[in-house]
Amino acid sequence: MPAMDARRARLWWQKWRWYERSSLPWNRARIHWELAEREAFARWPIHGNVLEALRDGRLEIGAGTLLEPNVWITAPAPARVRIGEGTFLNIGVMVAATALVEIGSHCMLANGCFVTDGNHRFDDPARPVTWQGFTSKGPTRIGDNVWCGANVVVTSGVTIGDRCVIGANSVVTTGIPAGSIAAGAPARVLRTIEFAPACPSLRSPLH
């Protein structure tokens, strides 16, 4: 094993500061401050370039949104992530944007969900897979009031309509119409949701 020298020590330190930047005490305080200004909250730890994206305006988080421990949001500039109000990202949810990922208001993403607008390239035999970058089929969008069960994967270019339910362990590779229950790998629509009649007390006085 080669001996530690100044070059290796400096490289290790640079990598440590990069990968652990969200856990540095001053950055942790800044992240909480940025979220407090937006009336959102995160339970620690949180991963990814969250502070940078919040400060750049590329990460938008609505009021009342909660990020449970080990949520990972990565959006290298100029990528953007938009999360609406009152949305709940449970433990271990990852959101990865190469251009744009949108998650609506009052959504629930259960443990281990993964939402992305990118795909790893693997088609260049002359380069390691880890050096090949990403491709994309376009923005990925999840509408309002969507519930994704545990370990759901939502892939590049997909739109999930409002008030859908996606079954646990599903892989969503094509669009899902609003008001649908879908499941499977790849996910398929199983049926349309039969919504309950509106409660009279919740109706507008104009109706």
XYZ file of C-alpha atoms in Angstrom:
207
model
C 0.000 0.000 0.000
C 1.470 3.403 -0.973
C 2.404 5.668 1.918
C 0.261 8.700 2.695
C 1.730 11.888 1.318
C 0.620 15.528 1.069
C -1.088 15.016 -2.293
C -3.160 12.056 -1.097
C -4.024 13.781 2.153
C -5.177 16.915 0.309
C -7.291 14.866 -2.129
C -8.904 12.968 0.750
C -9.695 16.251 2.535
C -11.241 17.763 -0.586
C -13.419 14.717 -1.092
C -14.436 14.635 2.572
C -15.521 18.285 2.480
C -17.473 17.671 -0.728
C -19.298 14.506 0.285
C -19.884 15.558 3.891
C -20.719 19.212 3.197
C -24.310 18.944 4.383
C -23.191 17.554 7.748
C -20.729 20.358 8.499
C -22.194 22.228 11.503
C -22.320 25.635 9.816
C -23.887 24.205 6.655
C -26.385 22.192 8.676
C -27.494 25.403 10.414
C -27.748 27.185 7.061
C -29.909 24.415 5.596
C -32.286 24.591 8.565
C -32.448 28.381 8.182
C -33.227 28.148 4.467
C -35.970 25.595 5.140
C -37.397 27.646 8.016
C -37.732 30.627 5.682
C -39.847 28.388 3.440
C -41.850 26.954 6.385
C -40.500 23.488 5.542
C -38.651 21.059 7.808
C -36.057 18.289 7.521
C -35.167 15.640 10.068
C -31.441 14.990 9.981
C -29.440 13.733 8.160
C -30.166 15.178 4.726
C -27.898 14.444 1.755
C -26.936 16.049 -1.538
C -26.209 19.593 -2.661
C -29.265 20.915 -0.832
C -27.775 24.151 0.518
C -26.305 25.201 -2.825
C -29.549 24.464 -4.673
C -31.701 26.280 -2.100
C -29.524 29.373 -2.245
C -29.454 29.355 -6.044
C -33.241 29.057 -6.217
C -32.933 25.763 -8.064
C -34.483 23.777 -5.200
C -38.012 24.974 -4.460
C -39.769 23.527 -1.419
C -43.290 24.532 -0.399
C -44.607 25.356 3.052
C -45.420 22.410 5.289
C -43.229 19.953 3.404
C -41.379 17.421 5.584
C -38.197 15.543 4.680
C -37.579 12.504 6.867
C -34.034 11.263 7.700
C -31.699 10.291 4.847
C -33.646 12.060 2.123
C -31.164 12.725 -0.686
C -31.720 15.548 -3.163
C -29.116 16.059 -5.868
C -29.412 18.755 -8.528
C -26.069 19.848 -10.014
C -26.334 23.279 -11.631
C -28.308 24.137 -13.682
C -30.695 21.314 -12.709
C -33.843 22.156 -10.750
C -36.094 20.355 -8.271
C -39.540 21.675 -7.351
C -41.496 20.233 -4.426
C -44.934 21.622 -3.586
C -46.475 22.395 -0.225
C -47.445 19.830 2.377
C -45.524 17.008 0.711
C -43.992 14.178 2.741
C -40.776 12.434 1.689
C -40.192 9.456 3.951
C -36.921 7.844 5.034
C -34.404 7.243 2.263
C -36.244 8.975 -0.588
C -33.886 10.147 -3.361
C -34.634 12.852 -5.910
C -32.002 13.235 -8.648
C -32.301 15.913 -11.331
C -30.188 16.475 -14.416
C -32.570 19.202 -15.694
C -35.987 19.231 -13.965
C -37.888 17.072 -11.480
C -41.231 18.290 -10.131
C -43.184 16.781 -7.227
C -46.557 18.361 -6.516
C -48.314 19.444 -3.339
C -49.624 17.075 -0.655
C -47.802 14.067 -2.065
C -46.605 11.103 -0.007
C -43.477 9.223 -1.067
C -42.852 6.192 1.128
C -39.496 4.798 2.228
C -36.894 4.246 -0.459
C -38.605 5.915 -3.419
C -36.398 7.196 -6.247
C -37.468 9.962 -8.637
C -35.208 11.092 -11.477
C -35.178 12.696 -14.909
C -31.898 11.063 -15.924
C -30.414 7.726 -16.916
C -26.812 6.631 -16.567
C -25.112 6.149 -19.917
C -23.439 2.782 -20.498
C -22.999 2.619 -24.290
C -19.338 3.708 -24.636
C -17.108 0.608 -24.374
C -13.979 2.763 -24.195
C -14.948 4.518 -20.949
C -15.887 3.303 -17.464
C -19.614 3.475 -16.825
C -19.009 5.904 -13.955
C -17.479 8.428 -16.410
C -20.163 8.327 -19.092
C -22.585 10.870 -17.650
C -26.332 10.908 -18.189
C -29.041 10.953 -20.807
C -32.611 12.172 -20.306
C -36.026 11.679 -21.888
C -37.174 15.015 -20.489
C -38.549 16.394 -17.215
C -40.110 14.061 -14.681
C -43.310 15.319 -13.063
C -45.468 14.004 -10.231
C -48.812 15.779 -9.820
C -50.602 16.863 -6.652
C -51.962 14.425 -4.060
C -49.974 11.448 -5.361
C -49.140 8.535 -3.075
C -46.139 6.376 -3.995
C -45.671 3.189 -1.971
C -42.325 1.962 -0.659
C -39.430 1.671 -3.141
C -41.269 3.123 -6.142
C -38.967 4.244 -8.971
C -40.134 7.053 -11.269
C -37.960 7.300 -14.371
C -36.921 9.952 -16.867
C -39.576 11.791 -18.855
C -42.537 10.366 -16.928
C -45.601 12.357 -15.822
C -47.852 10.985 -13.077
C -51.196 12.776 -12.976
C -52.910 14.249 -9.919
C -54.367 11.938 -7.267
C -52.685 8.731 -8.383
C -51.626 5.824 -6.191
C -48.536 3.858 -7.227
C -48.092 0.446 -5.620
C -44.974 -0.491 -3.660
C -41.904 -1.658 -5.628
C -43.309 -0.348 -8.913
C -41.132 1.073 -11.698
C -42.928 3.856 -13.562
C -41.588 4.084 -17.115
C -44.565 5.691 -18.902
C -47.125 8.343 -18.016
C -49.950 7.536 -15.601
C -53.298 9.350 -16.108
C -54.758 11.361 -13.241
C -56.897 9.442 -10.760
C -55.320 6.043 -11.443
C -54.054 3.180 -9.325
C -50.977 1.660 -10.975
C -48.489 -1.017 -10.013
C -45.870 -3.342 -11.428
C -42.490 -3.264 -13.119
C -43.130 -1.636 -15.483
C -46.140 -0.007 -13.830
C -49.520 -0.444 -15.487
C -52.844 1.158 -14.648
C -54.946 -1.316 -12.657
C -58.071 0.784 -12.310
C -59.431 4.296 -11.995
C -60.037 5.582 -8.485
C -63.680 5.892 -7.474
C -63.659 9.106 -5.498
C -66.034 9.584 -2.575
C -68.703 12.280 -2.917
C -67.574 15.684 -1.734
C -68.418 16.413 1.894
C -71.098 19.158 1.975
C -69.234 21.026 4.718
C -66.203 21.350 2.439
C -68.077 22.730 -0.558
C -67.754 26.354 -1.515
C -70.683 28.486 -0.326
C -71.082 29.542 -3.981
C -72.190 26.034 -4.978
